[in-house]
Tab-separated table of C-alpha atoms in Angstrom:
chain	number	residue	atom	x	y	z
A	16	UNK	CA	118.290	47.011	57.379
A	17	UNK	CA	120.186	44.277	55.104
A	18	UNK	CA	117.158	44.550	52.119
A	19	UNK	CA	119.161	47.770	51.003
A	20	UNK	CA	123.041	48.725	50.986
A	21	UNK	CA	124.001	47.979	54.251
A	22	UNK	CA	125.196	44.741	55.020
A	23	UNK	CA	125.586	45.180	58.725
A	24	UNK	CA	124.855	48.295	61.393
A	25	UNK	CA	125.232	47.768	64.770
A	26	UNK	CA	125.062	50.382	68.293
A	27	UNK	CA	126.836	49.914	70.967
A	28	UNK	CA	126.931	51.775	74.748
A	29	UNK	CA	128.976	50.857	77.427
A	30	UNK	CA	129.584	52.023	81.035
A	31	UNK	CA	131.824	50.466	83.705
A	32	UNK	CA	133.058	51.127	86.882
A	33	UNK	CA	136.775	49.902	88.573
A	34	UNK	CA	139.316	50.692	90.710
A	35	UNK	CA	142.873	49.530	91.090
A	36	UNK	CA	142.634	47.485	93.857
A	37	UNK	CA	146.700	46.311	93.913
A	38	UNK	CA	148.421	49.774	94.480
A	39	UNK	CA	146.761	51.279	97.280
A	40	UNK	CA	147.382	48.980	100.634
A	41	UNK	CA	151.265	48.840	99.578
A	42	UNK	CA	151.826	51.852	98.990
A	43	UNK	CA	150.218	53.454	101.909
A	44	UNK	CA	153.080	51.971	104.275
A	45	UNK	CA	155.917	53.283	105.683
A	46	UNK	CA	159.496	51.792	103.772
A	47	UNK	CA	163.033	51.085	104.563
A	48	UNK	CA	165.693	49.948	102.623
A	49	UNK	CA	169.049	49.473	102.957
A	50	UNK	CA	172.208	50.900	101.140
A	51	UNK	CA	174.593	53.556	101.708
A	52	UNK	CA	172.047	55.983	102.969
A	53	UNK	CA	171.952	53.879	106.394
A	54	UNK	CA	175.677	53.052	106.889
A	55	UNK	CA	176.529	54.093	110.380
A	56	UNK	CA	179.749	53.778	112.837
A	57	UNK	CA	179.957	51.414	115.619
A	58	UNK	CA	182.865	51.896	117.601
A	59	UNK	CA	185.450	51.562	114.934
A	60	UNK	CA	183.295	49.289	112.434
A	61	UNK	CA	180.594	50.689	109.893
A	62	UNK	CA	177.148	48.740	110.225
A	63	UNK	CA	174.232	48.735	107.383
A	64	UNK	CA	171.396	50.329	108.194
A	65	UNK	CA	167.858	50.726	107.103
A	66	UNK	CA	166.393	54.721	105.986
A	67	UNK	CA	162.629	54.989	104.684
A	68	UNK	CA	162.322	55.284	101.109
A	69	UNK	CA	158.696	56.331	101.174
A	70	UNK	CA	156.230	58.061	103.376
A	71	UNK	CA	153.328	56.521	105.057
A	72	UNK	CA	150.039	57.212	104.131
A	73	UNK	CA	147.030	55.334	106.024
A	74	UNK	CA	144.311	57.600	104.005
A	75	UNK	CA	145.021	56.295	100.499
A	76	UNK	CA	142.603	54.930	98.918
A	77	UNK	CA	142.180	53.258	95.506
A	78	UNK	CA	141.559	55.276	91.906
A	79	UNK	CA	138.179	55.018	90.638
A	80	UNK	CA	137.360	55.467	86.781
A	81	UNK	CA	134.118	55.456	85.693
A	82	UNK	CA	133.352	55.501	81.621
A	83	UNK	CA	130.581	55.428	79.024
A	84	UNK	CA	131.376	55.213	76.037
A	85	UNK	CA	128.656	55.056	72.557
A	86	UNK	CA	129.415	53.750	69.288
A	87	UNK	CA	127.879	52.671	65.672
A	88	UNK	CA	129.252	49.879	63.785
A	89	UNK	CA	128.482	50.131	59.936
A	90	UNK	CA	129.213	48.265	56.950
A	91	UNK	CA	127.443	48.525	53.408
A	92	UNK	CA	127.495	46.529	50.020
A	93	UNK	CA	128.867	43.526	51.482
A	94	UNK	CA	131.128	45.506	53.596
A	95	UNK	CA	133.333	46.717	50.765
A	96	UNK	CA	132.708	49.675	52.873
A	97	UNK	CA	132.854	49.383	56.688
A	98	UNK	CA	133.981	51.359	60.018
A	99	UNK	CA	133.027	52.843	63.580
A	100	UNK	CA	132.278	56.148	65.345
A	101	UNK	CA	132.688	56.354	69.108
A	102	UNK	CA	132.548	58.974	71.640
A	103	UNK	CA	133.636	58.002	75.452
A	104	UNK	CA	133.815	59.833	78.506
A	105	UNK	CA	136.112	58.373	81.003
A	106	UNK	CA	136.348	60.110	84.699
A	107	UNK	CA	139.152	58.839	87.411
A	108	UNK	CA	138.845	60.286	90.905
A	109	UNK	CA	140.781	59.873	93.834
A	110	UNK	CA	143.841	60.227	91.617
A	111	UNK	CA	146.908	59.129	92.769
A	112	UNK	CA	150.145	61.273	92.291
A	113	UNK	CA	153.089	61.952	94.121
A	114	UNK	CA	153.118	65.390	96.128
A	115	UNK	CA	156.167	67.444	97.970
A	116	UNK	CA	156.033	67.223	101.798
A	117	UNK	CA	156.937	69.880	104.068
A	118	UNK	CA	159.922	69.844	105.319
A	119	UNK	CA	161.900	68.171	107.222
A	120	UNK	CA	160.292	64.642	106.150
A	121	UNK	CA	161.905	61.701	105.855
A	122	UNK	CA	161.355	61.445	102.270
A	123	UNK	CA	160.205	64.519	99.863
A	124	UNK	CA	157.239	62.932	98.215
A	125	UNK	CA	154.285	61.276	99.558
A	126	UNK	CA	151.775	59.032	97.299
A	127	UNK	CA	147.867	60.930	97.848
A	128	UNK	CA	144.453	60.927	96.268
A	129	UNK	CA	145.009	64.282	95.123
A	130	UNK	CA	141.929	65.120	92.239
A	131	UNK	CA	139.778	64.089	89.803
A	132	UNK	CA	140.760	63.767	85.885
A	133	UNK	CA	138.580	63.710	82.527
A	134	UNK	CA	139.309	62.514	79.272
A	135	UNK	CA	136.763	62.275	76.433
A	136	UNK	CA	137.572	61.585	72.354
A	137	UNK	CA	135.861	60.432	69.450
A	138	UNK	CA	137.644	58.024	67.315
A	139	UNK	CA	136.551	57.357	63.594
A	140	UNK	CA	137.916	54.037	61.341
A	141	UNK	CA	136.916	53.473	57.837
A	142	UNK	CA	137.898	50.211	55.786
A	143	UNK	CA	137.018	50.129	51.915
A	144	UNK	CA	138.074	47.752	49.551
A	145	UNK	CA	139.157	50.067	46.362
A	146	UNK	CA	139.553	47.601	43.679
A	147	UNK	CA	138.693	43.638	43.858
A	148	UNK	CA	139.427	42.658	40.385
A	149	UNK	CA	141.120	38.992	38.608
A	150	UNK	CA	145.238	39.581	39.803
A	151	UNK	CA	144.702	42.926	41.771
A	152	UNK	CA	142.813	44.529	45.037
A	153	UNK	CA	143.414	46.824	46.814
A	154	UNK	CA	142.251	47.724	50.844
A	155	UNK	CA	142.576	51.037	52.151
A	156	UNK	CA	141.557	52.392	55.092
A	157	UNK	CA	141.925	55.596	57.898
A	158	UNK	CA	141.507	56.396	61.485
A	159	UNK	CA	141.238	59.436	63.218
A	160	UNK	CA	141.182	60.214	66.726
A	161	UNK	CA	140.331	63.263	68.224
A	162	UNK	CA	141.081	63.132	72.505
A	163	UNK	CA	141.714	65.817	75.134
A	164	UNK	CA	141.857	65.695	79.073
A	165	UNK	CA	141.386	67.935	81.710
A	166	UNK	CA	142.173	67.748	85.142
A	167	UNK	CA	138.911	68.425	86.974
A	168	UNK	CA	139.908	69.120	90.624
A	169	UNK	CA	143.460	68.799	92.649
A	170	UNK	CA	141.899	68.720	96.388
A	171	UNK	CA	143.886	70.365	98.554
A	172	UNK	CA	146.371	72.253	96.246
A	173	UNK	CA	145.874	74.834	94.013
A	174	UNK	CA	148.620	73.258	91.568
A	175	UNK	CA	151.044	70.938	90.988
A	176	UNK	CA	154.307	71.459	88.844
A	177	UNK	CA	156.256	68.952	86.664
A	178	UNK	CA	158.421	68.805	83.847
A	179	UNK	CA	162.122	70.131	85.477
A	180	UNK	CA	164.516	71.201	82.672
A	181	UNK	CA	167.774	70.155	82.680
A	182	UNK	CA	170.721	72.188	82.136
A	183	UNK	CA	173.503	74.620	83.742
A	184	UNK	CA	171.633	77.148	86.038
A	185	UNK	CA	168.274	75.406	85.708
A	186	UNK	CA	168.152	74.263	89.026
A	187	UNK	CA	164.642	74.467	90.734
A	188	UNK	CA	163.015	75.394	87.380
A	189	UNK	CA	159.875	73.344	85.636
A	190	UNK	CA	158.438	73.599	82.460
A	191	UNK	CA	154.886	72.370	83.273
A	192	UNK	CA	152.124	73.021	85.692
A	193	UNK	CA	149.086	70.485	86.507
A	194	UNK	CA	146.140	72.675	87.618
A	195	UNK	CA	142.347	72.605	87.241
A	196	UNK	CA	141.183	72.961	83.701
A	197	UNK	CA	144.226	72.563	82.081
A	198	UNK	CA	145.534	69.261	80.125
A	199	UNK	CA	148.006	67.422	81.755
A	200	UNK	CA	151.246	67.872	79.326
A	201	UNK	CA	150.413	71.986	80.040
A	202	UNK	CA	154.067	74.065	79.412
A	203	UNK	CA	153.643	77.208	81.658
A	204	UNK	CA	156.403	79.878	81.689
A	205	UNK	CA	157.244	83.232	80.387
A	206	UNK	CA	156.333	84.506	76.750
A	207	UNK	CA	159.424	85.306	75.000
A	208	UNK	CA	159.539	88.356	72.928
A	209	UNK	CA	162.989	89.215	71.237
A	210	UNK	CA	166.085	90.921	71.878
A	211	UNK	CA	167.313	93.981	73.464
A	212	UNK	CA	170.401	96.047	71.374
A	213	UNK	CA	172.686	94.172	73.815
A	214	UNK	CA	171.791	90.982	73.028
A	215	UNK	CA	169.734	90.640	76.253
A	216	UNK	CA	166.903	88.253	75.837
A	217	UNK	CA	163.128	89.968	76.249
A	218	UNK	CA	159.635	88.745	77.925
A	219	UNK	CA	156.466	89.610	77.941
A	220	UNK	CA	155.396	91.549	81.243
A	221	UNK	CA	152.491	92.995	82.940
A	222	UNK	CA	152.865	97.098	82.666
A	223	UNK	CA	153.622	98.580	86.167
A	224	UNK	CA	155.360	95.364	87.469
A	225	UNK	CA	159.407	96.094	88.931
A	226	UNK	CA	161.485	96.295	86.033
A	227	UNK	CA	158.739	96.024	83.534
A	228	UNK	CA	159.188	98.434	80.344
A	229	UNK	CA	156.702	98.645	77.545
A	230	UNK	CA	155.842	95.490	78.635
A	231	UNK	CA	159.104	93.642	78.331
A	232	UNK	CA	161.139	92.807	80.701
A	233	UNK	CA	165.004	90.984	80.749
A	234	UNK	CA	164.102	89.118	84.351
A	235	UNK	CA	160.445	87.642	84.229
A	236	UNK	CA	159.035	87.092	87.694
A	237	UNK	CA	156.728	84.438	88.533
A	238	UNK	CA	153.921	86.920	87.682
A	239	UNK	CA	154.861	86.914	83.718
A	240	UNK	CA	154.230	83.192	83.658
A	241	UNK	CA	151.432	81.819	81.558
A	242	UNK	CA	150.291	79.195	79.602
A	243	UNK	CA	152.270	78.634	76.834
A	244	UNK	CA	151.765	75.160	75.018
A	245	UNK	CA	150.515	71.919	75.226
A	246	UNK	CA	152.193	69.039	74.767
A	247	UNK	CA	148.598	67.061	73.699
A	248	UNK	CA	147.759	66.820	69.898
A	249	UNK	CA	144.943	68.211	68.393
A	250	UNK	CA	144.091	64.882	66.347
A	251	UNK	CA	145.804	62.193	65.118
A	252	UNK	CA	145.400	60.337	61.743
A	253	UNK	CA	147.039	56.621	60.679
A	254	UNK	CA	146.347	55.693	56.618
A	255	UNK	CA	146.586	52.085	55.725
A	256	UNK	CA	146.821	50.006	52.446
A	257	UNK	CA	147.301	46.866	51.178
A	258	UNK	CA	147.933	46.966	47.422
A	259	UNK	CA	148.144	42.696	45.972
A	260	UNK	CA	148.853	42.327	42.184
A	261	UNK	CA	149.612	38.881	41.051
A	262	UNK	CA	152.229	37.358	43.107
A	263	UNK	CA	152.906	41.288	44.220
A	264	UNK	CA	152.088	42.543	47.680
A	265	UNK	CA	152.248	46.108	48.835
A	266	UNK	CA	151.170	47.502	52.236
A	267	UNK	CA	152.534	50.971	54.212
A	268	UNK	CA	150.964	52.615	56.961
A	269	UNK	CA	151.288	56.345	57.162
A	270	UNK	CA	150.545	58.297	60.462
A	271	UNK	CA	150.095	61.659	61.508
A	272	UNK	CA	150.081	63.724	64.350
A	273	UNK	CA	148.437	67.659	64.387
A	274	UNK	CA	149.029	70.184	66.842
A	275	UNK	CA	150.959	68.948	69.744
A	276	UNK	CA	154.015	71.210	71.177
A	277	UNK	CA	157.227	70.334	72.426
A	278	UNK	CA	159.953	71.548	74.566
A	279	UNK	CA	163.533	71.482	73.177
A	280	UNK	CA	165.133	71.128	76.405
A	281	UNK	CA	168.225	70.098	74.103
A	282	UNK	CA	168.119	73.208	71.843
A	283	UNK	CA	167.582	75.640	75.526
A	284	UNK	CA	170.923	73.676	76.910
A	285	UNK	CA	173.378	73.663	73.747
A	286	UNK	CA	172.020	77.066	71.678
A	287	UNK	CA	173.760	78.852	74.811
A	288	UNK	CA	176.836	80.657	73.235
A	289	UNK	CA	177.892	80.730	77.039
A	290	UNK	CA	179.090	77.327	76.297
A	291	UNK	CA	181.616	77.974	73.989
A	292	UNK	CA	183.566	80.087	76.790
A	293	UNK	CA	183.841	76.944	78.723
A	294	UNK	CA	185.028	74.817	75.567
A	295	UNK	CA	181.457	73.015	75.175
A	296	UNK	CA	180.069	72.054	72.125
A	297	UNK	CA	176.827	74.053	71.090
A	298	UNK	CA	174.549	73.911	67.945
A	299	UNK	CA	175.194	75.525	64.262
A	300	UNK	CA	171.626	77.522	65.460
A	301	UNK	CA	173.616	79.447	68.075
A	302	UNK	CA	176.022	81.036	65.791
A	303	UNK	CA	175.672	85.184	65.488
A	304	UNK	CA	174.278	84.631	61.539
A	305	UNK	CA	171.554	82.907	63.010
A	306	UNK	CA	171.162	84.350	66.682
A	307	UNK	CA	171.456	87.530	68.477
A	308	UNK	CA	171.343	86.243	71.967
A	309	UNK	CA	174.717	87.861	74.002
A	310	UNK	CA	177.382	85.861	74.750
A	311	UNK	CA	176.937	86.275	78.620
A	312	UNK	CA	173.195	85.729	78.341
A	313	UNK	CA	172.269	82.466	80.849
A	314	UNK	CA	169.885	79.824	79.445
A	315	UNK	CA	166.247	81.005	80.622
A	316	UNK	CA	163.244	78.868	79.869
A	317	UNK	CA	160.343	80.446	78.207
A	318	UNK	CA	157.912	80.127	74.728
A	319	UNK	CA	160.896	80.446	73.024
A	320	UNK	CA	161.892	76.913	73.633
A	321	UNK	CA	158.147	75.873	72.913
A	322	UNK	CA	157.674	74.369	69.273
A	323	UNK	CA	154.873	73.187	67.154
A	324	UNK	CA	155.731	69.239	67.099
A	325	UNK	CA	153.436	68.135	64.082
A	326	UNK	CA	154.509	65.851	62.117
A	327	UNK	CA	153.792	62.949	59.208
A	328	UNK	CA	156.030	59.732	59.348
A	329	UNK	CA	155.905	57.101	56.825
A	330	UNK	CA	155.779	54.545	59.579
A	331	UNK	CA	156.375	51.345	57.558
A	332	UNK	CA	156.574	50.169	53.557
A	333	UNK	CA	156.636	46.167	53.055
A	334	UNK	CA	156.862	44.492	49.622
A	335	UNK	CA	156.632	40.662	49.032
A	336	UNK	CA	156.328	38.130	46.815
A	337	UNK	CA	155.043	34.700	46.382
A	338	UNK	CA	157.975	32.406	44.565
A	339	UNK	CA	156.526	29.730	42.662
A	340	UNK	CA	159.410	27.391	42.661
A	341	UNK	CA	159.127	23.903	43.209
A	342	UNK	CA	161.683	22.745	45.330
A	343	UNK	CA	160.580	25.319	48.003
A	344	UNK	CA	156.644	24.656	47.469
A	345	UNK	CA	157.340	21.093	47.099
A	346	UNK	CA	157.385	20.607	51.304
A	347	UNK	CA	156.222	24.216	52.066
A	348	UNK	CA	152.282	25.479	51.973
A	349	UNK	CA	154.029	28.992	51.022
A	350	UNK	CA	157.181	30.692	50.247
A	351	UNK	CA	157.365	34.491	50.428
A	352	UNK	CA	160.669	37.082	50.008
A	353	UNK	CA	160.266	40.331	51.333
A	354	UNK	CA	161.819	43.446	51.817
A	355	UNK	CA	160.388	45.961	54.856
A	356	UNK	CA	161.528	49.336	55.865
A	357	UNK	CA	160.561	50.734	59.045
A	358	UNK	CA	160.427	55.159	59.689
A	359	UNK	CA	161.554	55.746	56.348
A	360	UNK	CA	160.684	59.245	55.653
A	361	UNK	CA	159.560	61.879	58.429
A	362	UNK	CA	157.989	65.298	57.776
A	363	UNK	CA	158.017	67.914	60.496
A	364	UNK	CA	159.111	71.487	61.019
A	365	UNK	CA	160.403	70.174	64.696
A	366	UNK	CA	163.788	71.502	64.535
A	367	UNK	CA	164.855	68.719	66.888
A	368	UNK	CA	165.942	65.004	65.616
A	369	UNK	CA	162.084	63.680	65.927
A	370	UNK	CA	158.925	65.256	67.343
A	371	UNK	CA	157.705	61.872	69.088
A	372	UNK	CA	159.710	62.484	72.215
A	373	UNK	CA	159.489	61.048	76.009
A	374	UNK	CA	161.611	62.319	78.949
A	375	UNK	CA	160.637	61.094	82.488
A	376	UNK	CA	160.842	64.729	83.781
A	377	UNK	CA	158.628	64.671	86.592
A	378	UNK	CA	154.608	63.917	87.775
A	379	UNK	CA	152.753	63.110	84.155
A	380	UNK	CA	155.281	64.720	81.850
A	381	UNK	CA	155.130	65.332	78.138
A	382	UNK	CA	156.485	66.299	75.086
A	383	UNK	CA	159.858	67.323	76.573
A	384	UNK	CA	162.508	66.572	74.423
A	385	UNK	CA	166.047	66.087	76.245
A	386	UNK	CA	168.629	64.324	74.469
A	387	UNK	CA	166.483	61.890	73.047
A	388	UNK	CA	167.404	59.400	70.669
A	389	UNK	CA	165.688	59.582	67.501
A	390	UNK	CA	163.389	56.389	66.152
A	391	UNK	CA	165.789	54.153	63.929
A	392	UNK	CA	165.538	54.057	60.272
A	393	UNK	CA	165.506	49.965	59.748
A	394	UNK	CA	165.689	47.708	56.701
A	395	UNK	CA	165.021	43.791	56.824
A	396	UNK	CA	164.255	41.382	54.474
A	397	UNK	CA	163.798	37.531	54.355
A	398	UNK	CA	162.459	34.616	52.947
A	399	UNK	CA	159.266	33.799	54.525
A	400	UNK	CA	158.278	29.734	54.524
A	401	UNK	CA	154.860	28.760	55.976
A	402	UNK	CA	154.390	24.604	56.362
C-alpha cells in the first residue's frame, strides 16, 4: 500500500458493551430530606421534619449500551492529504427516565427502565496541507457529521411528553412528545394556519371534528396535534485553517449547523399584544404593521412558534506574531502577541438572539429557546512568552 500515493490506510471496527453501574442501587431507594416541607407543630413549638424527595423503586436496573462502530483511516503523499470515515451504531436499553406516578404519591416522578434508544451517524474529517512553501503554509481542513436517534421502544407507555412552555395561561401545556420512532428533541402540537377577519388565530383540523371548518379551527383539540419539528440537525459542518506567513499566524474555525428547529418560547410569551393591556413590555414583531393577531387573542402554542434554527457562526479568528526582539528572546525560547476574537459574526434566519439554545424544560429537552442569553462576542489579546 505505501509503494504508491498513500502513505498510510488503516480499518478499524469496534464493539463494546457497558452499563452504568453507579446510578442504579441509589436511586432505586426511598428519600427524605428535610426543610420546610416537614415542619410540623408540637404543642406550641414547630419541629423539623423529614418528607421523601423521591420514590422507591426496587426493579431498576442499570442502562445497557451496546455499539459497533467501523472506520478507515487514510492518508496519501506523505499525508499532505489525510482523514477518517466512520459509521457507528450505538443501542441503550433499559433506559432510565423519570415518569409521572399516579396519584396521590408521595412524590410525582419515579426513576424506571422505561425503553430502548438508537443513535447511528457517520462522521467524515479531512486534513490537507494547501501550500508548504519557504515563509508560508497553509493547513486546512473539514468535518462533517451526519447523526440521528430514534427511540426504539418506551415499555409500558405509549408516550412520554416534555418540553413545558412557559408563559401566562400555559399551564399544563408541552411542546414535545418522546414516543417510538420519533427523535428525542420531537415538537408535537397543532399546525398553525393564519388568521380569521377578527384577528382570531387559525389551525389546521381534521374535517368533521367539533368546531372544525374547512379544516381550520380557532380551538385545536388534542386530535389536531402532530408532529411539527425537530429540534435535531440534519448535519453539521466545522472548517478549520491555519494560515503561517513569516512571523504571521492566522487560524479561524468556522462551524455550521443545517436543519435543526427551534421553539421561540420567548417570541410565543412577549409577541402577545395581550400584554400591553397589562403594561408589559412585548416585541417590535407584535405591532399591527407586522401582525394581525387580536388584541384579546391568548398565547397558544403551535408550528407557528416552530423555526428553522440553521445557522453559520464564525466561531473564532486568532492572529499572532513572533517578535524578534532581543531583550524578550534573550531569557525566553519564544515571544508571541496576539489578538483573538471569539463568535464574531453569526448567520441565521433564527429570529431569536442565537439559534444554539438550551432550556432545561423537562425529560430530554431541546432546542427550546426561553430567555436565553445569547453566546458573548469576546476580544483578548496578550503577549505570549514560552521559557
Amino acid at each position: 500500500m505505501r509503494s504508491g500515493p498513500f502513505s498510510d490506510l488503516r480499518v478499524r471496527a469496534g464493539w463494546g458493551l457497558q452499563g452504568n453501574p453507579g446510578i442504579a442501587p441509589y436511586s432505586s431507594l426511598l428519600l427524605l430530606a428535610g426543610g420546610t416541607g416537614g415542619t410540623y407543630p408540637w404543642g406550641d413549638q414547630p419541629h423539623t421534619g423529614v418528607t421523601p424527595t423521591q420514590n422507591t423503586n426496587p426493579d431498576l436496573k442499570w442502562e445497557q449500551t451496546a455499539q459497533y462502530n467501523v472506520a478507515l483511516d487514510f492518508g496519501l503523499w506523505n499525508n499532505r492529504l489525510a482523514g477518517s470515515v466512520e459509521y457507528y451504531v450505538k443501542n441503550t436499553s433499559d433506559l432510565l427516565l423519570s415518569v409521572a406516578v399516579p396519584q396521590p404519591a408521595v412524590v410525582d416522578t419515579v426513576l424506571e427502565n422505561v425503553g430502548k434508544l438508537r443513535n447511528h451517524g457517520v462522521e467524515f474529517s479531512l486534513d490537507a496541507v494547501a501550500v508548504s512553501r519557504p515563509g508560508l503554509s497553509w493547513r486546512t481542513g473539514v468535518v462533517f457529521a451526519a447523526e440521528r436517534n430514534k427511540v426504539i421502544d418506551l415499555g409500558t407507555h405509549t408516550f412520554l411528553t416534555s418540553g413545558g412552555v412557559s408563559g401566562q395561561g400555559q399551564s399544563g401545556q408541552v411542546s414535545q412528545r418522546i414516543a417510538p420512532d420519533l427523535p428525542l428533541g420531537t415538537f408535537y402540537g397543532p399546525i398553525f394556519v393564519g388568521w380569521d377577519a377578527q384577528g382570531k388565530q387559525l389551525f389546521q383540523c381534521s374535517s368533521g371534528a367539533a368546531g372544525c371548518v374547512n379544516g381550520q379551527t380557532a380551538s385545536p383539540s388534542a386530535s389536531d396535534y402532530t408532529v411539527i419539528g425537530n429540534a435535531n440537525p440534519d448535519f453539521t459542518v466545522g472548517l478549520h485553517n491555519d494560515v503561517t506567513w513569516r512571523n504571521f499566524d492566522l487560524s479561524f474555525l468556522i462551524r455550521a449547523a443545517v436543519g435543526q428547529d427551534v421553539f421561540n418560547n420567548t417570541a410565543l410569551v412577549y409577541s402577545t399584544k395581550g400584554n400591553a393591556l397589562q403594561g408589559k413590555n412585548f416585541l417590535r414583531s407584535a405591532l399591527p404593521s407586522n401582525d394581525p393577531t387580536g388584541l384579546h387573542e391568548p398565547a397558544i402554542y403551535s408550528s407557528r412558534w416552530i423555526e428553522d434554527g440553521s445557522f453559520v457562526r464564525l466561531q473564532n479568528v486568532t492572529l499572532e506574531y513572533t517578535l524578534d526582539l532581543p531583550i524578550l528572546t534573550r531569557s525566553a525560547r519564544s515571544a508571541r502577541v496576539y489578538v483573538s476574537a471569539d463568535n464574531l459574526v453569526l448567520l441565521t434566519g433564527y429570529s431569536g438572539l442565537d439559534p444554539e439554545v438550551y432550556a432545561n424544560s423537562g425529560l430530554a429537552s431541546r432546542g427550546i429557546d426561553y430567555l436565553s442569553y445569547p453566546r458573548p462576542r469576546t476580544f483578548t489579546g496578550g503577549l505570549r512568552l514560552v521559557f
